[in-house]
Amino acid sequence: MNARKPVVTFMPQKLTIAVRPGTTLLDAAKRVHAGVRTRCGGVAGCLMCKVHVASDQAGSLQPPTHAEKVKLGPLLEAGTRLSCQARVTNDVTVTVPEDPLKAAIRKKLAEQEEDEWFR
């Protein structure tokens, strides 16, 4: 008899995937192309793979690893997790932050559009 696999939902893309318990959020994100960036290969070295988990969803992941506690400190209290370390236990929804380069470009384009509107 197969137990139901936990479902991970990545926001704001609304991408979902069923995974085996114990799968990292980074592995799940890679499988659905959720845009979680990493440079270190998933060893908590680069801190690029941060995601946000709402407080009511925190119990759907294994407790933070020692690496997360050391690297994130107070950000853990605010719901930030390293997707390479956070392992799924139950259905969970996580938010992938906007890529910083894309955010900067979007902001610059919005400023240019506003400047042109006032001319």
PDB file of C-alpha atoms in Angstrom:
ATOM      1  CA  MET A   1       0.000   0.000   0.000  1.00  0.00           C
ATOM      2  CA  ASN A   2       1.453   3.367  -1.047  1.00  0.00           C
ATOM      3  CA  ALA A   3       1.173   6.300   1.324  1.00  0.00           C
ATOM      4  CA  ARG A   4       0.247   9.616  -0.236  1.00  0.00           C
ATOM      5  CA  LYS A   5       3.289  11.722  -1.053  1.00  0.00           C
ATOM      6  CA  PRO A   6       3.515  15.245   0.354  1.00  0.00           C
ATOM      7  CA  VAL A   7       2.805  18.017  -2.156  1.00  0.00           C
ATOM      8  CA  VAL A   8       5.098  21.044  -2.404  1.00  0.00           C
ATOM      9  CA  THR A   9       3.707  24.246  -3.941  1.00  0.00           C
ATOM     10  CA  PHE A  10       6.073  26.982  -5.077  1.00  0.00           C
ATOM     11  CA  MET A  11       4.728  30.516  -5.111  1.00  0.00           C
ATOM     12  CA  PRO A  12       4.285  32.881  -6.839  1.00  0.00           C
ATOM     13  CA  GLN A  13       4.583  30.493  -9.798  1.00  0.00           C
ATOM     14  CA  LYS A  14       1.931  28.104  -8.394  1.00  0.00           C
ATOM     15  CA  LEU A  15       4.043  25.096  -9.373  1.00  0.00           C
ATOM     16  CA  THR A  16       3.272  21.878  -7.513  1.00  0.00           C
ATOM     17  CA  ILE A  17       4.978  18.531  -7.196  1.00  0.00           C
ATOM     18  CA  ALA A  18       4.425  15.407  -5.098  1.00  0.00           C
ATOM     19  CA  VAL A  19       7.651  14.230  -3.460  1.00  0.00           C
ATOM     20  CA  ARG A  20       8.861  11.518  -1.148  1.00  0.00           C
ATOM     21  CA  PRO A  21       9.105  12.541   2.501  1.00  0.00           C
ATOM     22  CA  GLY A  22      12.637  13.755   3.202  1.00  0.00           C
ATOM     23  CA  THR A  23      13.106  15.365  -0.220  1.00  0.00           C
ATOM     24  CA  THR A  24      14.786  18.770  -0.020  1.00  0.00           C
ATOM     25  CA  LEU A  25      12.904  21.799  -1.245  1.00  0.00           C
ATOM     26  CA  LEU A  26      15.789  22.453  -3.635  1.00  0.00           C
ATOM     27  CA  ASP A  27      15.401  19.036  -5.261  1.00  0.00           C
ATOM     28  CA  ALA A  28      11.657  19.568  -5.587  1.00  0.00           C
ATOM     29  CA  ALA A  29      12.211  23.061  -7.024  1.00  0.00           C
ATOM     30  CA  LYS A  30      14.653  21.747  -9.624  1.00  0.00           C
ATOM     31  CA  ARG A  31      12.162  19.118 -10.777  1.00  0.00           C
ATOM     32  CA  VAL A  32       9.470  21.726 -11.516  1.00  0.00           C
ATOM     33  CA  HIS A  33      11.810  24.537 -12.625  1.00  0.00           C
ATOM     34  CA  ALA A  34      10.698  26.829  -9.783  1.00  0.00           C
ATOM     35  CA  GLY A  35      13.659  29.169 -10.190  1.00  0.00           C
ATOM     36  CA  VAL A  36      15.452  28.544  -6.916  1.00  0.00           C
ATOM     37  CA  ARG A  37      19.040  29.619  -7.486  1.00  0.00           C
ATOM     38  CA  THR A  38      22.104  27.893  -6.060  1.00  0.00           C
ATOM     39  CA  ARG A  39      25.810  28.015  -6.665  1.00  0.00           C
ATOM     40  CA  CYS A  40      27.205  25.603  -4.074  1.00  0.00           C
ATOM     41  CA  GLY A  41      25.466  22.432  -5.210  1.00  0.00           C
ATOM     42  CA  GLY A  42      23.219  22.190  -2.176  1.00  0.00           C
ATOM     43  CA  VAL A  43      25.702  22.181   0.704  1.00  0.00           C
ATOM     44  CA  ALA A  44      24.553  25.380   2.482  1.00  0.00           C
ATOM     45  CA  GLY A  45      27.606  27.242   1.235  1.00  0.00           C
ATOM     46  CA  CYS A  46      26.253  30.016  -0.980  1.00  0.00           C
ATOM     47  CA  LEU A  47      22.982  30.970   0.781  1.00  0.00           C
ATOM     48  CA  MET A  48      21.380  31.681  -2.610  1.00  0.00           C
ATOM     49  CA  CYS A  49      18.616  29.090  -2.251  1.00  0.00           C
ATOM     50  CA  LYS A  50      16.648  30.896   0.452  1.00  0.00           C
ATOM     51  CA  VAL A  51      12.874  30.487   0.391  1.00  0.00           C
ATOM     52  CA  HIS A  52      10.124  31.693   2.714  1.00  0.00           C
ATOM     53  CA  VAL A  53       7.837  29.363   4.636  1.00  0.00           C
ATOM     54  CA  ALA A  54       4.831  30.809   6.467  1.00  0.00           C
ATOM     55  CA  SER A  55       4.793  30.115  10.200  1.00  0.00           C
ATOM     56  CA  ASP A  56       1.702  27.918   9.892  1.00  0.00           C
ATOM     57  CA  GLN A  57       3.595  25.755   7.359  1.00  0.00           C
ATOM     58  CA  ALA A  58       6.848  25.375   9.332  1.00  0.00           C
ATOM     59  CA  GLY A  59       5.763  22.023  10.785  1.00  0.00           C
ATOM     60  CA  SER A  60       5.584  20.573   7.272  1.00  0.00           C
ATOM     61  CA  LEU A  61       9.379  20.572   7.103  1.00  0.00           C
ATOM     62  CA  GLN A  62      11.974  18.824   9.209  1.00  0.00           C
ATOM     63  CA  PRO A  63      13.475  21.110  11.871  1.00  0.00           C
ATOM     64  CA  PRO A  64      16.265  23.423  10.690  1.00  0.00           C
ATOM     65  CA  THR A  65      19.666  21.793  10.348  1.00  0.00           C
ATOM     66  CA  HIS A  66      22.710  23.014  12.255  1.00  0.00           C
ATOM     67  CA  ALA A  67      23.963  24.627   9.029  1.00  0.00           C
ATOM     68  CA  GLU A  68      20.705  26.586   8.685  1.00  0.00           C
ATOM     69  CA  LYS A  69      20.826  27.731  12.301  1.00  0.00           C
ATOM     70  CA  VAL A  70      24.393  28.964  11.909  1.00  0.00           C
ATOM     71  CA  LYS A  71      23.971  30.560   8.467  1.00  0.00           C
ATOM     72  CA  LEU A  72      20.485  32.073   8.850  1.00  0.00           C
ATOM     73  CA  GLY A  73      20.324  32.937  12.551  1.00  0.00           C
ATOM     74  CA  PRO A  74      17.339  35.233  13.208  1.00  0.00           C
ATOM     75  CA  LEU A  75      16.083  34.858   9.620  1.00  0.00           C
ATOM     76  CA  LEU A  76      14.824  31.400  10.650  1.00  0.00           C
ATOM     77  CA  GLU A  77      12.346  33.053  13.023  1.00  0.00           C
ATOM     78  CA  ALA A  78      11.017  35.085  10.078  1.00  0.00           C
ATOM     79  CA  GLY A  79      10.361  31.919   8.054  1.00  0.00           C
ATOM     80  CA  THR A  80      13.457  31.875   5.859  1.00  0.00           C
ATOM     81  CA  ARG A  81      14.841  28.422   5.086  1.00  0.00           C
ATOM     82  CA  LEU A  82      17.652  27.148   2.896  1.00  0.00           C
ATOM     83  CA  SER A  83      15.932  25.010   0.295  1.00  0.00           C
ATOM     84  CA  CYS A  84      19.002  22.763   0.052  1.00  0.00           C
ATOM     85  CA  GLN A  85      18.639  21.848   3.729  1.00  0.00           C
ATOM     86  CA  ALA A  86      14.868  21.990   4.370  1.00  0.00           C
ATOM     87  CA  ARG A  87      13.309  18.541   3.987  1.00  0.00           C
ATOM     88  CA  VAL A  88       9.615  17.951   3.345  1.00  0.00           C
ATOM     89  CA  THR A  89       7.483  15.937   5.780  1.00  0.00           C
ATOM     90  CA  ASN A  90       3.951  17.084   4.796  1.00  0.00           C
ATOM     91  CA  ASP A  91       2.197  19.280   2.228  1.00  0.00           C
ATOM     92  CA  VAL A  92       3.855  22.696   2.202  1.00  0.00           C
ATOM     93  CA  THR A  93       3.682  25.981   0.318  1.00  0.00           C
ATOM     94  CA  VAL A  94       6.876  27.985  -0.027  1.00  0.00           C
ATOM     95  CA  THR A  95       7.561  31.365  -1.590  1.00  0.00           C
ATOM     96  CA  VAL A  96      10.535  31.765  -3.905  1.00  0.00           C
ATOM     97  CA  PRO A  97      11.897  35.312  -3.687  1.00  0.00           C
ATOM     98  CA  GLU A  98      12.300  37.257  -6.895  1.00  0.00           C
ATOM     99  CA  ASP A  99      15.757  37.000  -8.433  1.00  0.00           C
ATOM    100  CA  PRO A 100      17.684  40.143  -7.323  1.00  0.00           C
ATOM    101  CA  LEU A 101      18.814  40.967 -10.869  1.00  0.00           C
ATOM    102  CA  LYS A 102      15.275  40.650 -12.224  1.00  0.00           C
ATOM    103  CA  ALA A 103      13.999  42.785  -9.349  1.00  0.00           C
ATOM    104  CA  ALA A 104      16.538  45.518 -10.111  1.00  0.00           C
ATOM    105  CA  ILE A 105      15.651  45.493 -13.810  1.00  0.00           C
ATOM    106  CA  ARG A 106      11.911  45.576 -13.058  1.00  0.00           C
ATOM    107  CA  LYS A 107      12.422  48.524 -10.692  1.00  0.00           C
ATOM    108  CA  LYS A 108      14.507  50.434 -13.251  1.00  0.00           C
ATOM    109  CA  LEU A 109      11.927  49.854 -15.990  1.00  0.00           C
ATOM    110  CA  ALA A 110       9.148  51.070 -13.695  1.00  0.00           C
ATOM    111  CA  GLU A 111      11.146  54.224 -12.893  1.00  0.00           C
ATOM    112  CA  GLN A 112      11.731  54.896 -16.595  1.00  0.00           C
ATOM    113  CA  GLU A 113       8.055  54.397 -17.363  1.00  0.00           C
ATOM    114  CA  GLU A 114       7.102  56.823 -14.590  1.00  0.00           C
ATOM    115  CA  ASP A 115       9.622  59.411 -15.874  1.00  0.00           C
ATOM    116  CA  GLU A 116       8.151  59.212 -19.367  1.00  0.00           C
ATOM    117  CA  TRP A 117       4.626  59.578 -18.012  1.00  0.00           C
ATOM    118  CA  PHE A 118       5.527  62.899 -16.342  1.00  0.00           C
ATOM    119  CA  ARG A 119       7.107  64.404 -19.483  1.00  0.00           C
TER     120      ARG A 119
END
